[in-house]
mmCIF file with all atom_site columns, C-alpha atoms in Angstrom:
data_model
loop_
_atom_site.group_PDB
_atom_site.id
_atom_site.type_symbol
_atom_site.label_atom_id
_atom_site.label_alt_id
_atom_site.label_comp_id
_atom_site.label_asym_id
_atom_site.label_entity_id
_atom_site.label_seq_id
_atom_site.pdbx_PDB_ins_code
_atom_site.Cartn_x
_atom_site.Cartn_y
_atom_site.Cartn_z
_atom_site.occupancy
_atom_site.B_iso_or_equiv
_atom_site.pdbx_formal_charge
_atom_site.auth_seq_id
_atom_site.auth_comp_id
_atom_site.auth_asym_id
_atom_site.auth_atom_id
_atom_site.pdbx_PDB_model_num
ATOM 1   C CA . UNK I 1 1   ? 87.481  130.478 105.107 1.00 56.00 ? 1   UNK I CA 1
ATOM 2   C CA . UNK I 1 2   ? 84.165  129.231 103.733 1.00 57.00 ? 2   UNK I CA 1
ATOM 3   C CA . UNK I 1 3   ? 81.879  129.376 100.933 1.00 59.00 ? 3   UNK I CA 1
ATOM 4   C CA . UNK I 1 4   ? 78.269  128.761 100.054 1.00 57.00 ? 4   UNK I CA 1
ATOM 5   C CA . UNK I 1 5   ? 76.783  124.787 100.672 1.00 61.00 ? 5   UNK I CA 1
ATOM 6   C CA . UNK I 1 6   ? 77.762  123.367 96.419  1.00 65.00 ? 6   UNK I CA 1
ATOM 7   C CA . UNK I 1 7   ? 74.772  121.839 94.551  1.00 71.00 ? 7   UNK I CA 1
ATOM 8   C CA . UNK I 1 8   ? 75.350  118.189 95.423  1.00 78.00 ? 8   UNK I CA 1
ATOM 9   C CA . UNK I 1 9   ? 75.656  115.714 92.549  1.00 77.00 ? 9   UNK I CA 1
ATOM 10  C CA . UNK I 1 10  ? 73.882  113.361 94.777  1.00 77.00 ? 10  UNK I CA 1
ATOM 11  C CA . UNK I 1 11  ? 70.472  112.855 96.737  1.00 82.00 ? 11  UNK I CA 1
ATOM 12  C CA . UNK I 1 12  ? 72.163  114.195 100.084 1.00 90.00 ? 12  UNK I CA 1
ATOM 13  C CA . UNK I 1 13  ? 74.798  116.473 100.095 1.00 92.00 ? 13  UNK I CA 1
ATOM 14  C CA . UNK I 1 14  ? 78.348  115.113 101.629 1.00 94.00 ? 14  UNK I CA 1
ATOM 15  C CA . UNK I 1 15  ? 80.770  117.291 103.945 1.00 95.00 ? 15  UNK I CA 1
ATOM 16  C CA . UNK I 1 16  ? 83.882  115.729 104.240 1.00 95.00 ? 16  UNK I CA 1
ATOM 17  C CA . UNK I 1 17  ? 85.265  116.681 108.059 1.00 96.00 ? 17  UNK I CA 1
ATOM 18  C CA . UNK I 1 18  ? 89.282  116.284 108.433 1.00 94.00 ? 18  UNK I CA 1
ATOM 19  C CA . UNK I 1 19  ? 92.002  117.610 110.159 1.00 94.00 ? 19  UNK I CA 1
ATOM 20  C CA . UNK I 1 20  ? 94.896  115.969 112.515 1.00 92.00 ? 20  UNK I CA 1
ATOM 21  C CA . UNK I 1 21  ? 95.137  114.056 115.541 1.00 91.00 ? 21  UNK I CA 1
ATOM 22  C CA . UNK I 1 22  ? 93.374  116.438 118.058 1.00 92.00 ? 22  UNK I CA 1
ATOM 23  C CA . UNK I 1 23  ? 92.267  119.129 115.723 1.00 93.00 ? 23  UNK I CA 1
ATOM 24  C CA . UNK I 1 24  ? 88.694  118.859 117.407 1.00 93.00 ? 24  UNK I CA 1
ATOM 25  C CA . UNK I 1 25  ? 87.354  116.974 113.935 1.00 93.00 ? 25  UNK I CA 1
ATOM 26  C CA . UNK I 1 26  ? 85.355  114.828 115.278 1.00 92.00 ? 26  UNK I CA 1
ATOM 27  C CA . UNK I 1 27  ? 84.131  117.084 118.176 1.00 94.00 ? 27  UNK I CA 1
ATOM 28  C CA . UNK I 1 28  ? 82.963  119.409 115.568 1.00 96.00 ? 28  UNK I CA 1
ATOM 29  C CA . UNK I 1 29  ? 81.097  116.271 113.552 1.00 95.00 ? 29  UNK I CA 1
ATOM 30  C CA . UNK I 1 30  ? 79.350  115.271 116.506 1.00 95.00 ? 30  UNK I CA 1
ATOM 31  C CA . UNK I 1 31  ? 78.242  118.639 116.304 1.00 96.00 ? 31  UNK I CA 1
ATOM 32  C CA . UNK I 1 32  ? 77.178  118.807 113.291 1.00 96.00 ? 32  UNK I CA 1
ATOM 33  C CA . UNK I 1 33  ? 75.441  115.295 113.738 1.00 96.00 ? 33  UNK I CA 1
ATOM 34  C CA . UNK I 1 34  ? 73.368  117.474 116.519 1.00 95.00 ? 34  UNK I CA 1
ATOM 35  C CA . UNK I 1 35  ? 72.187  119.925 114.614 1.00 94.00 ? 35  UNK I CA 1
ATOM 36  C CA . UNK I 1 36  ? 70.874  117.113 112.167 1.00 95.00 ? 36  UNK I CA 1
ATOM 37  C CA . UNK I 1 37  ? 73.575  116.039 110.133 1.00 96.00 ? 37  UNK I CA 1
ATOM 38  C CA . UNK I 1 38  ? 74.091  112.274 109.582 1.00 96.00 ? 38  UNK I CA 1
ATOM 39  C CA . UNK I 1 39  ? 77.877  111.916 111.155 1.00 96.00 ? 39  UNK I CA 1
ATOM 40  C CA . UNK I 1 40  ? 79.107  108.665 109.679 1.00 95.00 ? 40  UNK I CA 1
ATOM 41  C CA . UNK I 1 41  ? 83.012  107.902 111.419 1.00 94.00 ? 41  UNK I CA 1
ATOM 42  C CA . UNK I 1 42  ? 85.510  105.956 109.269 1.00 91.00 ? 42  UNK I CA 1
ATOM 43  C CA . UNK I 1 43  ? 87.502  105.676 112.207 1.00 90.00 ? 43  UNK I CA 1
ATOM 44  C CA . UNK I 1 44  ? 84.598  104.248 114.186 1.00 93.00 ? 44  UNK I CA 1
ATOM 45  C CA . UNK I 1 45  ? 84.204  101.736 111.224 1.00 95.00 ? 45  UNK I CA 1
ATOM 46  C CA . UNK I 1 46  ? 88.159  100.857 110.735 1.00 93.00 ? 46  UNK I CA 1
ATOM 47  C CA . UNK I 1 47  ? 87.566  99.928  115.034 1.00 94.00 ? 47  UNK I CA 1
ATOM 48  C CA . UNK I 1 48  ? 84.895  97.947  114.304 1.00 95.00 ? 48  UNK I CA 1
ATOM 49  C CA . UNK I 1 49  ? 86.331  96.015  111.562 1.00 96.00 ? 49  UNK I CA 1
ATOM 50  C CA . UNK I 1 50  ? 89.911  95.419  113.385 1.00 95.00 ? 50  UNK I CA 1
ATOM 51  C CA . UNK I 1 51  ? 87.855  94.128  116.774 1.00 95.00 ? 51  UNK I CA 1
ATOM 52  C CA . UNK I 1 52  ? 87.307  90.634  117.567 1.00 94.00 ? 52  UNK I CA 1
ATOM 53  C CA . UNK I 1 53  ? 85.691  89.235  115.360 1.00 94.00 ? 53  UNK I CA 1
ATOM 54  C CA . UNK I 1 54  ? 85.661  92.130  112.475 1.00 95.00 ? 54  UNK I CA 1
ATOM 55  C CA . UNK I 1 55  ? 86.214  91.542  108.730 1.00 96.00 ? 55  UNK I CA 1
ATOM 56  C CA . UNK I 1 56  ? 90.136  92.616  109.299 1.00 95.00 ? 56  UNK I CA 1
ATOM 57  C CA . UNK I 1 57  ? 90.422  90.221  111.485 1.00 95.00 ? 57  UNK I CA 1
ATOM 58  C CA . UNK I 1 58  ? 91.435  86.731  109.593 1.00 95.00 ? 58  UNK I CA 1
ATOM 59  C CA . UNK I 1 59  ? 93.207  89.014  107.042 1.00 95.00 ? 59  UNK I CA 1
ATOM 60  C CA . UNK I 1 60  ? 95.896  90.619  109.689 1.00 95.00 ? 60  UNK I CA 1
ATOM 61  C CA . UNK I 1 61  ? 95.940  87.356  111.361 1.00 94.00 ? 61  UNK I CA 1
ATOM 62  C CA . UNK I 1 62  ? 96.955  86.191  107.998 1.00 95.00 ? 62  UNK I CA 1
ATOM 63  C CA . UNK I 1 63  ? 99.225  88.743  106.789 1.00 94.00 ? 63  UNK I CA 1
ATOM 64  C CA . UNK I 1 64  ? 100.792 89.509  110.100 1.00 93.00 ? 64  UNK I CA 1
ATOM 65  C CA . UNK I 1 65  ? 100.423 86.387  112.691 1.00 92.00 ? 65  UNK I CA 1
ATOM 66  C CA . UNK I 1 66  ? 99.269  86.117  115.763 1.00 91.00 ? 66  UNK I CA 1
ATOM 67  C CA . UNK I 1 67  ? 101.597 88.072  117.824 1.00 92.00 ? 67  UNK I CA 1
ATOM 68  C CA . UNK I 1 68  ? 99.704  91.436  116.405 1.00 93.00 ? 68  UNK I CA 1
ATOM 69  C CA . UNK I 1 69  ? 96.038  89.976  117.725 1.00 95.00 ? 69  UNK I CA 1
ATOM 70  C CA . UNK I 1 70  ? 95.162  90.580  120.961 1.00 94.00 ? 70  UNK I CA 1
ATOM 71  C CA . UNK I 1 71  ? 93.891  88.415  123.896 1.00 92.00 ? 71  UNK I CA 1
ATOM 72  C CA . UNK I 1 72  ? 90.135  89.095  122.578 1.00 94.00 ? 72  UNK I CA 1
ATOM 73  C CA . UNK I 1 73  ? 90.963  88.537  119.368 1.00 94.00 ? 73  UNK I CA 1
ATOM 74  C CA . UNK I 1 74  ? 91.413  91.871  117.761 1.00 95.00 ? 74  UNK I CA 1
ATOM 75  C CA . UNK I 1 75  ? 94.192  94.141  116.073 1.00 94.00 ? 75  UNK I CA 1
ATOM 76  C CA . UNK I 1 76  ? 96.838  94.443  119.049 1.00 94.00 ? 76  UNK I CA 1
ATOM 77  C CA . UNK I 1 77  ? 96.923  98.248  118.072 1.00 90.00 ? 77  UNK I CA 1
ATOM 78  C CA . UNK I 1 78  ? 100.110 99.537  120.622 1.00 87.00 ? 78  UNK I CA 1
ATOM 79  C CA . UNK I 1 79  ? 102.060 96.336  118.686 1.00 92.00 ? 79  UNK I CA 1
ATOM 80  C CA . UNK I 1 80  ? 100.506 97.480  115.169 1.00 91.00 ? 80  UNK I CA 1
ATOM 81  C CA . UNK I 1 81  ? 101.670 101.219 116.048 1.00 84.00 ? 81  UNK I CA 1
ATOM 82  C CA . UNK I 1 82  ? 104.831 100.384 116.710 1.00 85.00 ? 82  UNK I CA 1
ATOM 83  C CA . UNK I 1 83  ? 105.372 97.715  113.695 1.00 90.00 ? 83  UNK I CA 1
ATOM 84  C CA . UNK I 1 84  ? 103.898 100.312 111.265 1.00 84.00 ? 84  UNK I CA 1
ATOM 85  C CA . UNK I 1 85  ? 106.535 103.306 112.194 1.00 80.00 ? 85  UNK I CA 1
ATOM 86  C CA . UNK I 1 86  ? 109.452 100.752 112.036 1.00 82.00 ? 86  UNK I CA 1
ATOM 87  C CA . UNK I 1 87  ? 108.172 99.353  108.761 1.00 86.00 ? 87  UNK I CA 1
ATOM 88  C CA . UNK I 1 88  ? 106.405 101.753 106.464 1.00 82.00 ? 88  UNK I CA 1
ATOM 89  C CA . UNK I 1 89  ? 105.179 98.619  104.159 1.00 91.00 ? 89  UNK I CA 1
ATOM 90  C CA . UNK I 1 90  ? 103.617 97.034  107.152 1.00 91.00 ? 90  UNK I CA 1
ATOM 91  C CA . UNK I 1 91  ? 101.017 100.030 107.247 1.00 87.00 ? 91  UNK I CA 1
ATOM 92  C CA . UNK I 1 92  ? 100.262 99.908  103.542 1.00 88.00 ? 92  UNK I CA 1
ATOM 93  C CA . UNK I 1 93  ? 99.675  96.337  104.129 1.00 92.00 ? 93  UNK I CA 1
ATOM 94  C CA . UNK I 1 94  ? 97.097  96.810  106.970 1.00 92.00 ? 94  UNK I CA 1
ATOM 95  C CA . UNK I 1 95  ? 95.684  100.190 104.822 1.00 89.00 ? 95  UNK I CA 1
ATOM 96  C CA . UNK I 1 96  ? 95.104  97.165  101.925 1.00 92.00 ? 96  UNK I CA 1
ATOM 97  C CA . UNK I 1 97  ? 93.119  95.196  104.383 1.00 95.00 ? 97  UNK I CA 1
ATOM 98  C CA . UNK I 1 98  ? 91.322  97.935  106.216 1.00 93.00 ? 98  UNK I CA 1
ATOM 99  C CA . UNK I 1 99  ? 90.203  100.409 103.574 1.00 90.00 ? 99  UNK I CA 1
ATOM 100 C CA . UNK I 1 100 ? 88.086  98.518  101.545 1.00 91.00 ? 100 UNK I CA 1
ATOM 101 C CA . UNK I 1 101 ? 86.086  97.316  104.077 1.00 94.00 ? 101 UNK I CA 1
ATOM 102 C CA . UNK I 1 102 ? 85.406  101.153 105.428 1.00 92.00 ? 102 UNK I CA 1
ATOM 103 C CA . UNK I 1 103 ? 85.172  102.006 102.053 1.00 89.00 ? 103 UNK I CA 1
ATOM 104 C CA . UNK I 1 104 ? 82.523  99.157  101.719 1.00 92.00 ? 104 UNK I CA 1
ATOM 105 C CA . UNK I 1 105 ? 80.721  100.257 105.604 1.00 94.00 ? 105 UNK I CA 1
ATOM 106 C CA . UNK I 1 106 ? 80.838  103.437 104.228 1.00 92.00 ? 106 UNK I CA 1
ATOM 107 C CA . UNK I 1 107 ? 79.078  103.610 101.046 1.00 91.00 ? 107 UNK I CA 1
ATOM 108 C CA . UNK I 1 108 ? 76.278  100.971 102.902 1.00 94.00 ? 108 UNK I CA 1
ATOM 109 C CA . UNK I 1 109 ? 75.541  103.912 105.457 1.00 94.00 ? 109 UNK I CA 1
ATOM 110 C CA . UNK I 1 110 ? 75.534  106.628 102.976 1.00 93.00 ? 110 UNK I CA 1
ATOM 111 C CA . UNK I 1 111 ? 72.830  104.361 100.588 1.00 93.00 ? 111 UNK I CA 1
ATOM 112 C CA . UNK I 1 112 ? 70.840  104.175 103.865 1.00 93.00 ? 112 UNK I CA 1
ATOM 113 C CA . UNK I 1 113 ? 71.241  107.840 105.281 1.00 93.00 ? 113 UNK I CA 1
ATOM 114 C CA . UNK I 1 114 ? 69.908  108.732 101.873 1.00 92.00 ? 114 UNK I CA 1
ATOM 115 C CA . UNK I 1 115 ? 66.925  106.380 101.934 1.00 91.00 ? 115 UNK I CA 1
ATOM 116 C CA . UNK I 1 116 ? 65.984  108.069 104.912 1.00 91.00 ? 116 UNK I CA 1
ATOM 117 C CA . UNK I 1 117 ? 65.890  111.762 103.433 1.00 91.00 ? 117 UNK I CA 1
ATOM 118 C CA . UNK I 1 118 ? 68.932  113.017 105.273 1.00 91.00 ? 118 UNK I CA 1
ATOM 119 C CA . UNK I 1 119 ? 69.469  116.383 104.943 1.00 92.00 ? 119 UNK I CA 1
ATOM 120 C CA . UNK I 1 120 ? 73.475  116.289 105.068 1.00 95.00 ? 120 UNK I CA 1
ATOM 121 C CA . UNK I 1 121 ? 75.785  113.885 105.572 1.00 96.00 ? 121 UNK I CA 1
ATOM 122 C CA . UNK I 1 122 ? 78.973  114.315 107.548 1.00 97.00 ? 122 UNK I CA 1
ATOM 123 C CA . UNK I 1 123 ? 81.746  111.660 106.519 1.00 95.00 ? 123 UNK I CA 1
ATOM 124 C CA . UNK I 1 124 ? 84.121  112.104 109.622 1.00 94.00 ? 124 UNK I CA 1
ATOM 125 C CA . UNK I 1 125 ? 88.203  110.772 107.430 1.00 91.00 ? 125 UNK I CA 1
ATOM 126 C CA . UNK I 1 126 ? 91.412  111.254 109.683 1.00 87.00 ? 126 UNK I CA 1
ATOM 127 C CA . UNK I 1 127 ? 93.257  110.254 106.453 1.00 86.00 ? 127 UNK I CA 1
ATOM 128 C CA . UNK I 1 128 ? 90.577  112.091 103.528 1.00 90.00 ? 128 UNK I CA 1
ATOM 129 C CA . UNK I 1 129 ? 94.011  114.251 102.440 1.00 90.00 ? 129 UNK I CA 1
ATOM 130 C CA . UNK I 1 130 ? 96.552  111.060 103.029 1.00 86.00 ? 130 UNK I CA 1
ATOM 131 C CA . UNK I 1 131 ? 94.597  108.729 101.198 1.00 81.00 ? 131 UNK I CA 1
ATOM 132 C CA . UNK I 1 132 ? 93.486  110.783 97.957  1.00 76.00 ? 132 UNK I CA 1
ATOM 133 C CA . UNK I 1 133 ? 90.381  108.465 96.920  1.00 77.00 ? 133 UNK I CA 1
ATOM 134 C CA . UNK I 1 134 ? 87.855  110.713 98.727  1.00 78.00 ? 134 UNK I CA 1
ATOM 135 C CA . UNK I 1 135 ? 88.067  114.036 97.023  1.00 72.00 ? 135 UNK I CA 1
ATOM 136 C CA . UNK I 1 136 ? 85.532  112.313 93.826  1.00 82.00 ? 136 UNK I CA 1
ATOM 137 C CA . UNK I 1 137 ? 82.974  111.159 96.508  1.00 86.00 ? 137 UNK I CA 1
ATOM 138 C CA . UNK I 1 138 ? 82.250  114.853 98.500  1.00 91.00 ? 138 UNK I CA 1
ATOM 139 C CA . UNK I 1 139 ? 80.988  118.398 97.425  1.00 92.00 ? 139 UNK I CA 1
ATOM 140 C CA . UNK I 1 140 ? 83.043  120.315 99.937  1.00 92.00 ? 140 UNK I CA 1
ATOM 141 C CA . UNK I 1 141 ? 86.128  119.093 102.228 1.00 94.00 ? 141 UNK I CA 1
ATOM 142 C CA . UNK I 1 142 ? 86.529  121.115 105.753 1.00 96.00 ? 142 UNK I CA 1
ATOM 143 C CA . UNK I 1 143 ? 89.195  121.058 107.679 1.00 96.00 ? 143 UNK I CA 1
ATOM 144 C CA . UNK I 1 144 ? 89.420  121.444 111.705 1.00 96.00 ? 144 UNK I CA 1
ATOM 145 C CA . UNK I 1 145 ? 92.830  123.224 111.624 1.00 95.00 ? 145 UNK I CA 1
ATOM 146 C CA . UNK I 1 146 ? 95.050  124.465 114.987 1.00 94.00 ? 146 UNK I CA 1
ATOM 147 C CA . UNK I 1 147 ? 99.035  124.383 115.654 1.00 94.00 ? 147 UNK I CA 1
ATOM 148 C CA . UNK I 1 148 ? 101.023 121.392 116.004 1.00 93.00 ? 148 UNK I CA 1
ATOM 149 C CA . UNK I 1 149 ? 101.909 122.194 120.106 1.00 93.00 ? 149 UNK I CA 1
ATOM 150 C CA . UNK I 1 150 ? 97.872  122.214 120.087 1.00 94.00 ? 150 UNK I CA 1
ATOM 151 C CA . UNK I 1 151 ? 97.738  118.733 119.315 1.00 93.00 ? 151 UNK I CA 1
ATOM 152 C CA . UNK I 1 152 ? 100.436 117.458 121.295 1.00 93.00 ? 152 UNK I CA 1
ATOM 153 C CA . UNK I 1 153 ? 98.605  119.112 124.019 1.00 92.00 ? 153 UNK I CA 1
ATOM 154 C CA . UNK I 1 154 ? 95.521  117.643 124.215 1.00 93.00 ? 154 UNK I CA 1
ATOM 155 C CA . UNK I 1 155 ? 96.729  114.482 122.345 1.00 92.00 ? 155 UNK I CA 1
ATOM 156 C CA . UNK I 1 156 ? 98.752  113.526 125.665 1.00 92.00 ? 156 UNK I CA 1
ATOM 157 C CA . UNK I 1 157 ? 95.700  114.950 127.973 1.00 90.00 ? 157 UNK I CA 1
ATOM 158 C CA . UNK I 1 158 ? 93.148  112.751 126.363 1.00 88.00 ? 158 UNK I CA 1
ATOM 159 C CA . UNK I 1 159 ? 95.976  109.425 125.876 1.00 86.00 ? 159 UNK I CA 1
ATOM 160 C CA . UNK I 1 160 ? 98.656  109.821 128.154 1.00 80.00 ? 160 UNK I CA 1
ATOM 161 C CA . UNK I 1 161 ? 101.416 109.215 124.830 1.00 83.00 ? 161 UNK I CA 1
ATOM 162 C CA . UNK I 1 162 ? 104.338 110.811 125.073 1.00 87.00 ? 162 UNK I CA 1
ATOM 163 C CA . UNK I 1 163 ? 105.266 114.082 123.330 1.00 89.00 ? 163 UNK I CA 1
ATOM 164 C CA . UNK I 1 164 ? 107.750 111.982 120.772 1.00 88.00 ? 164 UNK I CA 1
ATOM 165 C CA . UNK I 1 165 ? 105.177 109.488 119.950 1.00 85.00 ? 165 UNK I CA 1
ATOM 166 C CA . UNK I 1 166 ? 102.654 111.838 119.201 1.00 88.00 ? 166 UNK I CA 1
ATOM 167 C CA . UNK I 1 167 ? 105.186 113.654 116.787 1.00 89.00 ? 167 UNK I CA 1
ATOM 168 C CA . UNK I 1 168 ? 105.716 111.031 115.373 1.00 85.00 ? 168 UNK I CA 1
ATOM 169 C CA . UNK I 1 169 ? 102.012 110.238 114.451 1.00 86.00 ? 169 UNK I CA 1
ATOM 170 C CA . UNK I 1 170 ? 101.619 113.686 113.107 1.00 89.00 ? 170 UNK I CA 1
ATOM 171 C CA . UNK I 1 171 ? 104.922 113.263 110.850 1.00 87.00 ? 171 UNK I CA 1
ATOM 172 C CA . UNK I 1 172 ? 102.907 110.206 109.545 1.00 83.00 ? 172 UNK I CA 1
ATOM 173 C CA . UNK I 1 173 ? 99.712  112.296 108.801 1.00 88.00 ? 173 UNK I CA 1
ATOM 174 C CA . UNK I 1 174 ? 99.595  115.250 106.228 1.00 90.00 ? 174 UNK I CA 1
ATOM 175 C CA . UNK I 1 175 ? 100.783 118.934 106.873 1.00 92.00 ? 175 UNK I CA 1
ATOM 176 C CA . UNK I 1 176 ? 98.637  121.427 107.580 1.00 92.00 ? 176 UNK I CA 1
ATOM 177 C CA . UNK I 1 177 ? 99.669  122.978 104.655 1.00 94.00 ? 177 UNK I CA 1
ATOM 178 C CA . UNK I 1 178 ? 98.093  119.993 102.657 1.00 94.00 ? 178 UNK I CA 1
ATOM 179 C CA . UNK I 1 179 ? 95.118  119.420 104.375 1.00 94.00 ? 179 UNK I CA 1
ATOM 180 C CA . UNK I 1 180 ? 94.106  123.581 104.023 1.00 94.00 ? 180 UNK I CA 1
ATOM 181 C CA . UNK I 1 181 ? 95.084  123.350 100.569 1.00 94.00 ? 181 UNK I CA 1
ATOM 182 C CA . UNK I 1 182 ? 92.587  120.367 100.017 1.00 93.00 ? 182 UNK I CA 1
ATOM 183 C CA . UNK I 1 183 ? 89.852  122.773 102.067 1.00 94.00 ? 183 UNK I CA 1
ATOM 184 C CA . UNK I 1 184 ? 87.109  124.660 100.900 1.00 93.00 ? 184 UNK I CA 1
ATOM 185 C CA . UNK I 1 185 ? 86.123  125.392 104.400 1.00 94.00 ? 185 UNK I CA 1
ATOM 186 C CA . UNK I 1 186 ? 88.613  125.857 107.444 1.00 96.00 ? 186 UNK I CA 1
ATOM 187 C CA . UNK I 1 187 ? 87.235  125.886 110.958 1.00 95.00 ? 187 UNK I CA 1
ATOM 188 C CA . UNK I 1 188 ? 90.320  127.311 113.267 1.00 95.00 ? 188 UNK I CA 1
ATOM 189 C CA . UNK I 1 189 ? 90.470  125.071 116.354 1.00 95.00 ? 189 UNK I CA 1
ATOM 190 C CA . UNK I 1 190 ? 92.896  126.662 118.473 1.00 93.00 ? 190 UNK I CA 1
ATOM 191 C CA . UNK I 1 191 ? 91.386  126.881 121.814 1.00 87.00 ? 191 UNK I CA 1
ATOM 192 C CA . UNK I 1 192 ? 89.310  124.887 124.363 1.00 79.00 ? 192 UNK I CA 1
ATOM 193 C CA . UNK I 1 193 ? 86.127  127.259 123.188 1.00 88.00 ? 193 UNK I CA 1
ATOM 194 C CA . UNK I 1 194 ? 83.514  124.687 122.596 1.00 92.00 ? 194 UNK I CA 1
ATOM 195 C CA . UNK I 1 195 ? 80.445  127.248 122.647 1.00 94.00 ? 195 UNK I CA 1
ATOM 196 C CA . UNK I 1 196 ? 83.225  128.877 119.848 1.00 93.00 ? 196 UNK I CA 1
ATOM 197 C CA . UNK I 1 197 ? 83.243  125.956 117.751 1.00 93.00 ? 197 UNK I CA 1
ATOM 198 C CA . UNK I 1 198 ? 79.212  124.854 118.021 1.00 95.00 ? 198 UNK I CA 1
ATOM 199 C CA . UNK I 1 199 ? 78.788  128.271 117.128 1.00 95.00 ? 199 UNK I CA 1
ATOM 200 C CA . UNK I 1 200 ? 80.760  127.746 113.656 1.00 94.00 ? 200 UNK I CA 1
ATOM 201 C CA . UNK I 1 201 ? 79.172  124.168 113.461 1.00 95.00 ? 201 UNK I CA 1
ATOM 202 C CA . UNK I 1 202 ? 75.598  126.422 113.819 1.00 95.00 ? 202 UNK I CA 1
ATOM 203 C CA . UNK I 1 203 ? 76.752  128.506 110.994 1.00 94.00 ? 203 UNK I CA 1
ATOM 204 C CA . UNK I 1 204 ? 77.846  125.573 108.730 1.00 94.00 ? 204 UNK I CA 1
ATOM 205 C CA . UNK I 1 205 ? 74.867  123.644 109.193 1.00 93.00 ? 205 UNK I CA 1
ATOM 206 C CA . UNK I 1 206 ? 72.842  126.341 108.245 1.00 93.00 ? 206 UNK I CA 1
ATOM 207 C CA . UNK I 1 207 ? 74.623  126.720 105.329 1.00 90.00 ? 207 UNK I CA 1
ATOM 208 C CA . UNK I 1 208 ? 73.628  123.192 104.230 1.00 89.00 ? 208 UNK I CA 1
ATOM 209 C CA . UNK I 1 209 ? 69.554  123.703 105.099 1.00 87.00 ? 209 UNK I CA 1
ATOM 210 C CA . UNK I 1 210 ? 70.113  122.559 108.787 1.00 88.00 ? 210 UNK I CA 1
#
């Protein structure tokens, strides 16, 4: 499903890229990013920020105590997993903490990007359906889309998890009836085709003067 690139309300244009936990999303953004697109990652950016020495970092510490830092003196992320499925208020706590400070990363890389004449930028959001702030800030939203055993699949190739803990991340995330009801463009993502999917990242770009 796609339509035609939107006249963007701003200098550079901005794709939102989503879809669940091994969908291929951010394969198909750093695609995108190589056909000229500026990819910027909020999951990159929520790392950065929850690593030693990241603005997250006396926050948690705060909020949480030191049995969910690490020995370098980051977020202890199996602990923080864990933690957030027992307790859903812990994760809205940490999503307090985090999110404005990727929402604060992000808009300083957009400002730039469009400084330098980018022709497209690519903001890369695991949560753009969950979260519900993002759909004001993009002209289009695509979603990488493929079934649920597809994820599991390459989800415990890529991380070694096991199957229940990976179902139980995608129970936490939105359905894949949400996220293609939030889509103006859906990229199906259902096999291990990569020349498949740079081929629809080719035809996507182009759409957007790449």
């Amino acid at each position: 499903m796609e339509r035609g690139a939107p006249t963007s309300r701003w200098r550079t244009p901005r794709l939102g890229v989503t879809g669940g936990i091994g969908s291929g999303k951010s394969t198909f953004a750093a695609m995108l990013a190589a056909r000229g697109a500026i990819h910027i990652d909020a999951d990159q950016i929520a790392r950065s920020v929850t690593a030693a020495g990241g603005l997250a970092m006396a926050p948690i510490a705060a909020a949480f105590g030191a049995e969910l830092i690490d020995a370098d003196g980051g977020l202890h992320r199996e602990r923080m997993r864990a933690l957030a499925f027992a307790d859903p208020t812990a994760r809205a706590r940490l999503e307090a903490i985090v999110h404005p400070l990727v929402g604060q990363a992000t808009a300083g890389r957009i400002a730039q990007a469009e400084q330098a004449g980018a022709k497209l930028l690519v903001l890369d959001i695991p949560l753009l359906v969950e979260s519900g702030r993002w759909s004001g800030q993009l002209d289009q939203v695509l979603v990488v889309d493929c079934r649920e055993a597809t994820q599991i699949e390459r989800v415990m190739r890529r991380s070694q998890l096991a199957p229940e803990a990976i179902e139980r991340i995608l129970a936490a995330q939105a359905t894949r009836r949400a996220r293609r009801a939030a889509a103006d463009i859906i990229i199906y993502n259902d096999t291990q085709d990569l020349e498949r999917l740079r081929a629809h990242a080719f035809r996507i770009g182009a759409l957007f003067g790449l």
